[in-house]
Tab-separated table of C-alpha atoms in Angstrom:
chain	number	residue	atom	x	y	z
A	638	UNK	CA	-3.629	-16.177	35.343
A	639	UNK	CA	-5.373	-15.876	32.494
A	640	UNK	CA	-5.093	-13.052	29.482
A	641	UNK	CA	-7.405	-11.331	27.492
A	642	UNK	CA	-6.421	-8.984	24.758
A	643	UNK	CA	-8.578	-5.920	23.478
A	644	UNK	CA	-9.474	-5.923	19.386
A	645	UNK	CA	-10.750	-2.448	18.423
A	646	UNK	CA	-10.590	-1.477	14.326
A	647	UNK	CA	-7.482	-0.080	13.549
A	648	UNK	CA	-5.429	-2.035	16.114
A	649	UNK	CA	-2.724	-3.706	14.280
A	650	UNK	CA	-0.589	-5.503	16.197
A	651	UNK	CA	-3.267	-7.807	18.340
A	652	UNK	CA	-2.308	-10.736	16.299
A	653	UNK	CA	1.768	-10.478	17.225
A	654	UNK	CA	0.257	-10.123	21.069
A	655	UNK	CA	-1.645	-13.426	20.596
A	656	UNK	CA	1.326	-15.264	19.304
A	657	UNK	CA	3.396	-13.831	21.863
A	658	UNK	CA	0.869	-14.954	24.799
A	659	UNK	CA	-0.024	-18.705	22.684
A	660	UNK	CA	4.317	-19.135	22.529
A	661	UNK	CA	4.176	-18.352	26.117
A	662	UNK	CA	1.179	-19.875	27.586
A	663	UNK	CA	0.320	-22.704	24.915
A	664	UNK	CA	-3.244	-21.414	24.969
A	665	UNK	CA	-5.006	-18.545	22.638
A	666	UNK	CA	-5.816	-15.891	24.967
A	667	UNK	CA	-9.471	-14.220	25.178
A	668	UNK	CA	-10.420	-11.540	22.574
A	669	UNK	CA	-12.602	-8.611	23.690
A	670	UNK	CA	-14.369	-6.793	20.484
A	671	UNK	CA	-14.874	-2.890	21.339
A	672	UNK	CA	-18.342	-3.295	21.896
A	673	UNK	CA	-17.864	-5.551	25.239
A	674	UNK	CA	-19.482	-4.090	28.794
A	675	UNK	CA	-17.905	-6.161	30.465
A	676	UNK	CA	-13.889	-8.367	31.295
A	677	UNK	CA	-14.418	-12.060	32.298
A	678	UNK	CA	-13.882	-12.210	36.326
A	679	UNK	CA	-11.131	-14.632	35.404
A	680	UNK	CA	-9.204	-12.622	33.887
A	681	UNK	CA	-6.117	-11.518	35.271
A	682	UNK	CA	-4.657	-9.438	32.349
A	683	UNK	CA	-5.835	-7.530	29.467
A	684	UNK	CA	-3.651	-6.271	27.051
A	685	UNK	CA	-4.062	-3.278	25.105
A	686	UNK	CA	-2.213	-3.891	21.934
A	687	UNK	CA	-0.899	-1.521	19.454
A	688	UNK	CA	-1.576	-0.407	16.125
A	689	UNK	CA	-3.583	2.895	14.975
A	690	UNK	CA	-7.151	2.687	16.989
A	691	UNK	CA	-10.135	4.344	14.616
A	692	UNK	CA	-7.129	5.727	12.206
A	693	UNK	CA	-5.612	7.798	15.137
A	694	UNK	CA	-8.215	10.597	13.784
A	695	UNK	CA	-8.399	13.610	16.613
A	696	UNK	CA	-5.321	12.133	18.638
A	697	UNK	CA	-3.390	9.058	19.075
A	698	UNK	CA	-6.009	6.302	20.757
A	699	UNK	CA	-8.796	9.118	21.881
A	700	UNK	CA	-11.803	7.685	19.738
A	701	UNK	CA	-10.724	4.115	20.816
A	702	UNK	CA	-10.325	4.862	24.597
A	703	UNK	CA	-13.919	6.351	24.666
A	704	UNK	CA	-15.657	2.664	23.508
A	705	UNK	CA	-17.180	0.604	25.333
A	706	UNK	CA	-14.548	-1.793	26.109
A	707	UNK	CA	-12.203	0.401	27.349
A	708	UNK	CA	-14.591	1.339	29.889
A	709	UNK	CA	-15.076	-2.326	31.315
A	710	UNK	CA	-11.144	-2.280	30.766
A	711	UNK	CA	-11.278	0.970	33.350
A	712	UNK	CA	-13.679	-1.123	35.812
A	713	UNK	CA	-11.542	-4.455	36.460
A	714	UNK	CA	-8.466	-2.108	36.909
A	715	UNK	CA	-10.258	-0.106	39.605
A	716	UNK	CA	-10.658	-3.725	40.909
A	717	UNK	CA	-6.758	-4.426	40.543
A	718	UNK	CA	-6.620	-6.111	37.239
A	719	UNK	CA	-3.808	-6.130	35.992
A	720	UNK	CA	-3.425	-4.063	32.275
A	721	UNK	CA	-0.705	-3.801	29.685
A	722	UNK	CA	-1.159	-1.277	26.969
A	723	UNK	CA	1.569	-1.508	24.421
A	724	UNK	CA	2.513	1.240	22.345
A	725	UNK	CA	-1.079	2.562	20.811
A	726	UNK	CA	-2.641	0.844	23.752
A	727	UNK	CA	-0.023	3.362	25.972
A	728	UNK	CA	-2.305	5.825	24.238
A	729	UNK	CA	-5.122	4.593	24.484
A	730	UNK	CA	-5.016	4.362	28.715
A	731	UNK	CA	-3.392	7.645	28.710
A	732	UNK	CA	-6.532	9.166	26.822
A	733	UNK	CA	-8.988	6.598	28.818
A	734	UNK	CA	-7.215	8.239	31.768
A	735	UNK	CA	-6.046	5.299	33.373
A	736	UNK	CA	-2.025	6.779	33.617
A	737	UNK	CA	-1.410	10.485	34.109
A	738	UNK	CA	0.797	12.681	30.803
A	739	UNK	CA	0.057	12.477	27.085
A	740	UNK	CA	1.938	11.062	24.232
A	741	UNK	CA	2.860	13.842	21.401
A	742	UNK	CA	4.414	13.479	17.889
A	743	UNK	CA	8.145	12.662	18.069
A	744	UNK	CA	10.118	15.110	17.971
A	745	UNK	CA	12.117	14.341	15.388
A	746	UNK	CA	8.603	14.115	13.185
A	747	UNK	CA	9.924	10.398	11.915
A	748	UNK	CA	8.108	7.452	12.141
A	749	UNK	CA	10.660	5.101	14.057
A	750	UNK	CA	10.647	1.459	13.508
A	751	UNK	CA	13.596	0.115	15.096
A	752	UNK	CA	15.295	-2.023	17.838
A	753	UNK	CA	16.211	0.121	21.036
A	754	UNK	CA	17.608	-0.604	24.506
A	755	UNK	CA	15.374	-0.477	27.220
A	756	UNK	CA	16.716	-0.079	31.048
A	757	UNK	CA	14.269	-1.517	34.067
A	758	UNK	CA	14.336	1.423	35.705
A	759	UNK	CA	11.600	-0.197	38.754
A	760	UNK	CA	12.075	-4.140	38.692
A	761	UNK	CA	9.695	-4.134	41.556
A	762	UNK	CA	6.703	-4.561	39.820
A	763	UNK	CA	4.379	-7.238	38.792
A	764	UNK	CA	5.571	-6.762	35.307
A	765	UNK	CA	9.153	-6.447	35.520
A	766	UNK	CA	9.631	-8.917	38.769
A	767	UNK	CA	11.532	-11.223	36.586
A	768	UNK	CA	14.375	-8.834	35.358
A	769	UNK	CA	16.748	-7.495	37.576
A	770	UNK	CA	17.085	-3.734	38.976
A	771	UNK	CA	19.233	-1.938	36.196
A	772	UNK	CA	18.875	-4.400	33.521
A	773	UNK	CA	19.386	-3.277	29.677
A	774	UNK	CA	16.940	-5.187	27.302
A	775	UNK	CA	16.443	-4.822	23.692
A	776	UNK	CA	13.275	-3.845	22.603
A	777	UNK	CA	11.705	-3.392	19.407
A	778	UNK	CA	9.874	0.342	18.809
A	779	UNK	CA	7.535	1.142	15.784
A	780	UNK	CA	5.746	4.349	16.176
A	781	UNK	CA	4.698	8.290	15.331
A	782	UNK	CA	3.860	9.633	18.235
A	783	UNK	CA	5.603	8.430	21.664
A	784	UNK	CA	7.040	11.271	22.852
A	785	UNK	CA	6.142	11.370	26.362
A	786	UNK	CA	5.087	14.617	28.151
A	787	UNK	CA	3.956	15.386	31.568
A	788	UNK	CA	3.692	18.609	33.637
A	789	UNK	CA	6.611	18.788	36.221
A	790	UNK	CA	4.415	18.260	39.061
A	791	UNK	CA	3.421	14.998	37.631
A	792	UNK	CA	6.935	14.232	36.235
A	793	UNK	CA	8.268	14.640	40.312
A	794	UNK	CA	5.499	12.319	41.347
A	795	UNK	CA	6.482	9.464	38.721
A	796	UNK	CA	10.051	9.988	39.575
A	797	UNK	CA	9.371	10.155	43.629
A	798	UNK	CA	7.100	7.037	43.658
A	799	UNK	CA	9.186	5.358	41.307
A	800	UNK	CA	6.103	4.875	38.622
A	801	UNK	CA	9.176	5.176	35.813
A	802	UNK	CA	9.333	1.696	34.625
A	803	UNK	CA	11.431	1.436	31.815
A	804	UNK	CA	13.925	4.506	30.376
A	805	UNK	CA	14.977	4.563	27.321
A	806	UNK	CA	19.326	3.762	27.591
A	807	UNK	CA	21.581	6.466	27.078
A	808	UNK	CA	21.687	7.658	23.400
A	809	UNK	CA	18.740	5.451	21.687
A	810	UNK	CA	15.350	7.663	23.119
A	811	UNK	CA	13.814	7.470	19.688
A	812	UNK	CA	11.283	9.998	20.352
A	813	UNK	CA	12.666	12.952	22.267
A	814	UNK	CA	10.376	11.743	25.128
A	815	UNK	CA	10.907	13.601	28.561
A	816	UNK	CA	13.389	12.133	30.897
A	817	UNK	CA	13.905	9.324	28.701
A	818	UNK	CA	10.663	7.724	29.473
A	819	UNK	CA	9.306	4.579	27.589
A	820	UNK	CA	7.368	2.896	30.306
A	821	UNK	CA	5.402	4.003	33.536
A	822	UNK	CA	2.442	2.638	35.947
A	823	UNK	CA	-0.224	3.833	37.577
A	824	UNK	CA	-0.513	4.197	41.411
A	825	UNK	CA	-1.501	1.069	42.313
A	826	UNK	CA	0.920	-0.660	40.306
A	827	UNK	CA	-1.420	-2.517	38.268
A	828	UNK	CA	-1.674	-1.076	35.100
A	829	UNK	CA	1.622	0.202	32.754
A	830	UNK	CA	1.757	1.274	29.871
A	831	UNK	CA	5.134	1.113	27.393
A	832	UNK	CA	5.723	2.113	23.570
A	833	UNK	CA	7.891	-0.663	22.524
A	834	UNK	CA	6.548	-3.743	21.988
A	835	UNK	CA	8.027	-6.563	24.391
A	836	UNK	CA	5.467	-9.290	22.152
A	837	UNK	CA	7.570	-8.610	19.208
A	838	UNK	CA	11.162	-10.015	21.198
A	839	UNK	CA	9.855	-13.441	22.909
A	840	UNK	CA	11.151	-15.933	20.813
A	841	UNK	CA	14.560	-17.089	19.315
A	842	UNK	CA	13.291	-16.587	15.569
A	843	UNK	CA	12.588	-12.785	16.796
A	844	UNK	CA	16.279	-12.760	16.934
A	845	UNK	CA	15.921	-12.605	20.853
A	846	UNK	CA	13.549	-13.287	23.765
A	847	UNK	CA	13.956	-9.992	25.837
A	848	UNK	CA	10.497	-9.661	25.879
A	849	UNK	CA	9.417	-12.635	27.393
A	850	UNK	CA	10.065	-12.048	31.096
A	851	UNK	CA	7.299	-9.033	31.358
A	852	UNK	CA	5.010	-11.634	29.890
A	853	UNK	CA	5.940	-14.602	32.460
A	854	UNK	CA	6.090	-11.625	34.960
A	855	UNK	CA	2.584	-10.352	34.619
A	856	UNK	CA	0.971	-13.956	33.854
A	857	UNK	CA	2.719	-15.122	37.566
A	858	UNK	CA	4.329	-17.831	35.446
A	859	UNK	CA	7.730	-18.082	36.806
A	860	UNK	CA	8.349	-17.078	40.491
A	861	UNK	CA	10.896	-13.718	40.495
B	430	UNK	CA	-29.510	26.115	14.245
B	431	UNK	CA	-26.335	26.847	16.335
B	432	UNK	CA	-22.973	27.004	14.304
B	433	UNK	CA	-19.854	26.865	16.646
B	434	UNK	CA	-15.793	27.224	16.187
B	435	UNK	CA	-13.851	25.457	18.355
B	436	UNK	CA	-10.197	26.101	18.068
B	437	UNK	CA	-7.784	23.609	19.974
B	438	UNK	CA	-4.211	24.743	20.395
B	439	UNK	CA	-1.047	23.024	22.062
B	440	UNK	CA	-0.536	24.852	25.614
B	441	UNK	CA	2.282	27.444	26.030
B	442	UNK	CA	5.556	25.546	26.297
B	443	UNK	CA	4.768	22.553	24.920
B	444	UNK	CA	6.880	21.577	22.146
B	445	UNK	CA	4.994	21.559	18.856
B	446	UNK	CA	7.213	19.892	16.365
B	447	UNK	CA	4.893	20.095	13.816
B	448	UNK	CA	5.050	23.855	14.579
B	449	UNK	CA	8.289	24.135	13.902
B	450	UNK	CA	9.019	22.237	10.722
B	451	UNK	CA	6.125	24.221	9.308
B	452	UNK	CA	8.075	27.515	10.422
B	453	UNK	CA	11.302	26.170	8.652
B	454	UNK	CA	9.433	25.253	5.218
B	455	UNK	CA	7.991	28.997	5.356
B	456	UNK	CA	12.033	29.790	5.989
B	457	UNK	CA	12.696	27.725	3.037
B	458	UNK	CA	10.003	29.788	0.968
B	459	UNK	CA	11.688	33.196	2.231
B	460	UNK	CA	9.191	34.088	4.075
B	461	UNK	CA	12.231	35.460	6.503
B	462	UNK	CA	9.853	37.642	9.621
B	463	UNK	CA	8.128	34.220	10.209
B	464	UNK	CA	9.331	34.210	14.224
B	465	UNK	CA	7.232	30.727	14.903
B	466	UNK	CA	4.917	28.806	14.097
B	467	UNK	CA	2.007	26.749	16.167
B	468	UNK	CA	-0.018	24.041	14.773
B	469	UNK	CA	-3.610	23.413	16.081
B	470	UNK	CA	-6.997	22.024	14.808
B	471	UNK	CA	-10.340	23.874	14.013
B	472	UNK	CA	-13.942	21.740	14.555
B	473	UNK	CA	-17.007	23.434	12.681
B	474	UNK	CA	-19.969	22.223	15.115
B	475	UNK	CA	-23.957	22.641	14.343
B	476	UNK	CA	-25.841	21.906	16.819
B	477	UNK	CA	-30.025	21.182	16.501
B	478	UNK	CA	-31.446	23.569	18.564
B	479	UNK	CA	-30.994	27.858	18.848
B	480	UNK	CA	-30.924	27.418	22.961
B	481	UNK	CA	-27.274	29.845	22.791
B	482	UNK	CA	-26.896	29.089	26.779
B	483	UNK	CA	-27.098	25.401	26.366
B	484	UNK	CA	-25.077	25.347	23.702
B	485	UNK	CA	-22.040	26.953	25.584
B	486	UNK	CA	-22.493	24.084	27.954
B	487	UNK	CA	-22.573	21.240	25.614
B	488	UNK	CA	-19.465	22.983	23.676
B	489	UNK	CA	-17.299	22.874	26.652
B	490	UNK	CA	-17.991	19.104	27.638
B	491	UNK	CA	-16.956	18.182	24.015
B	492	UNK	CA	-14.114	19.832	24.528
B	493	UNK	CA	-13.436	18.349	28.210
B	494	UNK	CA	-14.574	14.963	26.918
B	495	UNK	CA	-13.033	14.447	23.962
B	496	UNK	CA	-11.921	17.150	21.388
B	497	UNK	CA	-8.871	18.650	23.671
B	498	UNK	CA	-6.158	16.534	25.678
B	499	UNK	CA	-6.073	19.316	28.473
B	500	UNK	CA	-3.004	17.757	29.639
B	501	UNK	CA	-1.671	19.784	26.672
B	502	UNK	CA	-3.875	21.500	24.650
B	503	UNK	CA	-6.010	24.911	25.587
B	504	UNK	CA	-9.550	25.176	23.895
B	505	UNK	CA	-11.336	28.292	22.194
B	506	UNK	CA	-15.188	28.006	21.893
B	507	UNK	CA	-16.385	30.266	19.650
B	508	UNK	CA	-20.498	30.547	18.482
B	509	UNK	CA	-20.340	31.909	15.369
């Protein structure tokens, strides 16, 4: 399957998602600049990378999730694309209105930058098929604002159709988010979005590879 | 010439921790009947043309479009 991953100014971490995929694959993925109309037909992932899209200026990712690109992004997920959007790119389909809630300053008004354990809450999906049900990873997190919020009445729909993906573990939610949430997908299943960054954990010199099994997941490169 | 205030504000209930560390540096100041604080953002627009009912129209799908989250934040349109 191949990967494309979206560059938009601001967006900082696109290079650590195209040495993750080029560890993983062998191959440099795709690039798509803000100003494309269009994703490739054979592409089977794009990846929404994080960093601080247009400075974060109004909100987190809403400048960035109104460009062009994030509009053809919109398009081949209505046609079951799959899409990753890691940590500002969480924002950015949140504001592009691709998953339901909104991501608010943390609550503790810190900037966190730190390692934190991650449970697979759904290991049903087609990016978390290769860890099991229940699983504690570690997980990198760097960011401002990824406090998740959501009305209850979306909050009961996550929870009932089991769109939580990944939970924070007991005691390391770095952001006060609701229910513990670090990860969720849309309806279809197709398109989640997650503040920590998986890229940044996929090889031994990261200090661990916990990462690596969403990527092989979603790129269908190692049967579950 | 059409000059417009648009005042976006979090949504009752929503946590605004911005809010609140803003209410405990005015606590810090002694300013001690400060009961709470909310944080939002003010947009001065001018708009090209004196058409008043238009503008309300545009002003609002700014606002829908792009200047509020409505997931959390109410809007205040104000043509000044």
């Amino acid at each position: 399957m191949k990967p494309a991953i979206v560059l938009l100014p601001g967006l900082n971490r696109d290079r650590d998602m195209i040495a993750a995929i080029e560890t993983i694959t062998g191959k440099k993925p795709l690039t798509l600049w803000q100003t494309e109309t269009e994703i490739p037909a054979d592409v089977g992932l794009v990846i929404v990378p994080g960093g601080f899209s247009f400075g974060d200026y109004l909100r987190c990712g809403a400048i960035g999730a109104r460009m062009p690109v994030m509009r053809a992004v919109a398009e081949a997920a209505a046609r079951g694309v799959r899409v990753l959007g890691v940590c500002n790119g969480f924002q950015l389909l949140i504001e592009a209105g691709l998953l339901p809630g909104a991501l608010m300053r943390n609550a503790s008004l810190n900037f966190v930058c730190r390692s934190v354990r991650l449970q697979i809450v759904n290991a049903d999906t087609a990016f978390t098929r290769n860890y099991r049900p229940g699983q504690i990873i570690d997980c990198p997190v760097a960011h401002h604002d990824g406090n998740y919020f959501a009305d209850a009445e979306t909050l009961a729909r996550l929870e009932g159709d089991d769109r939580i993906v990944f939970r924070y573990a007991e005691g390391t939610n770095p952001n006060g988010s609701t229910a513990d949430i670090a990860g969720i997908v849309n309806a279809r299943g197709n398109v989640l979005g997650m503040m920590p960054h998986p890229e940044n954990l996929v090889e031994p010199a990261h200090g661990g590879t916990d990462g690596r099994a969403l990527f092989e997941s979603a790129l269908d490169l190692v049967e579950a | 010439m059409i000059k417009a205030r648009i005042t976006v504000t979090l949504k009752n209930g929503v946590l605004d921790p911005q809010g609140k560390a803003i209410a405990s540096a005015l606590a810090t100041l002694d300013f001690k009947d400060v009961a709470g604080v909310r944080q939002g953002k003010v947009f001065d627009i001018q708009l090209d043309h004196s058409d008043r009912a238009r503008a309300e129209t545009e002003l609002a799908d700014m606002c829908q479009k792009l200047l509020a989250n409505t997931v959390i934040e109410d809007y205040a349109v104000e043509i000044v």
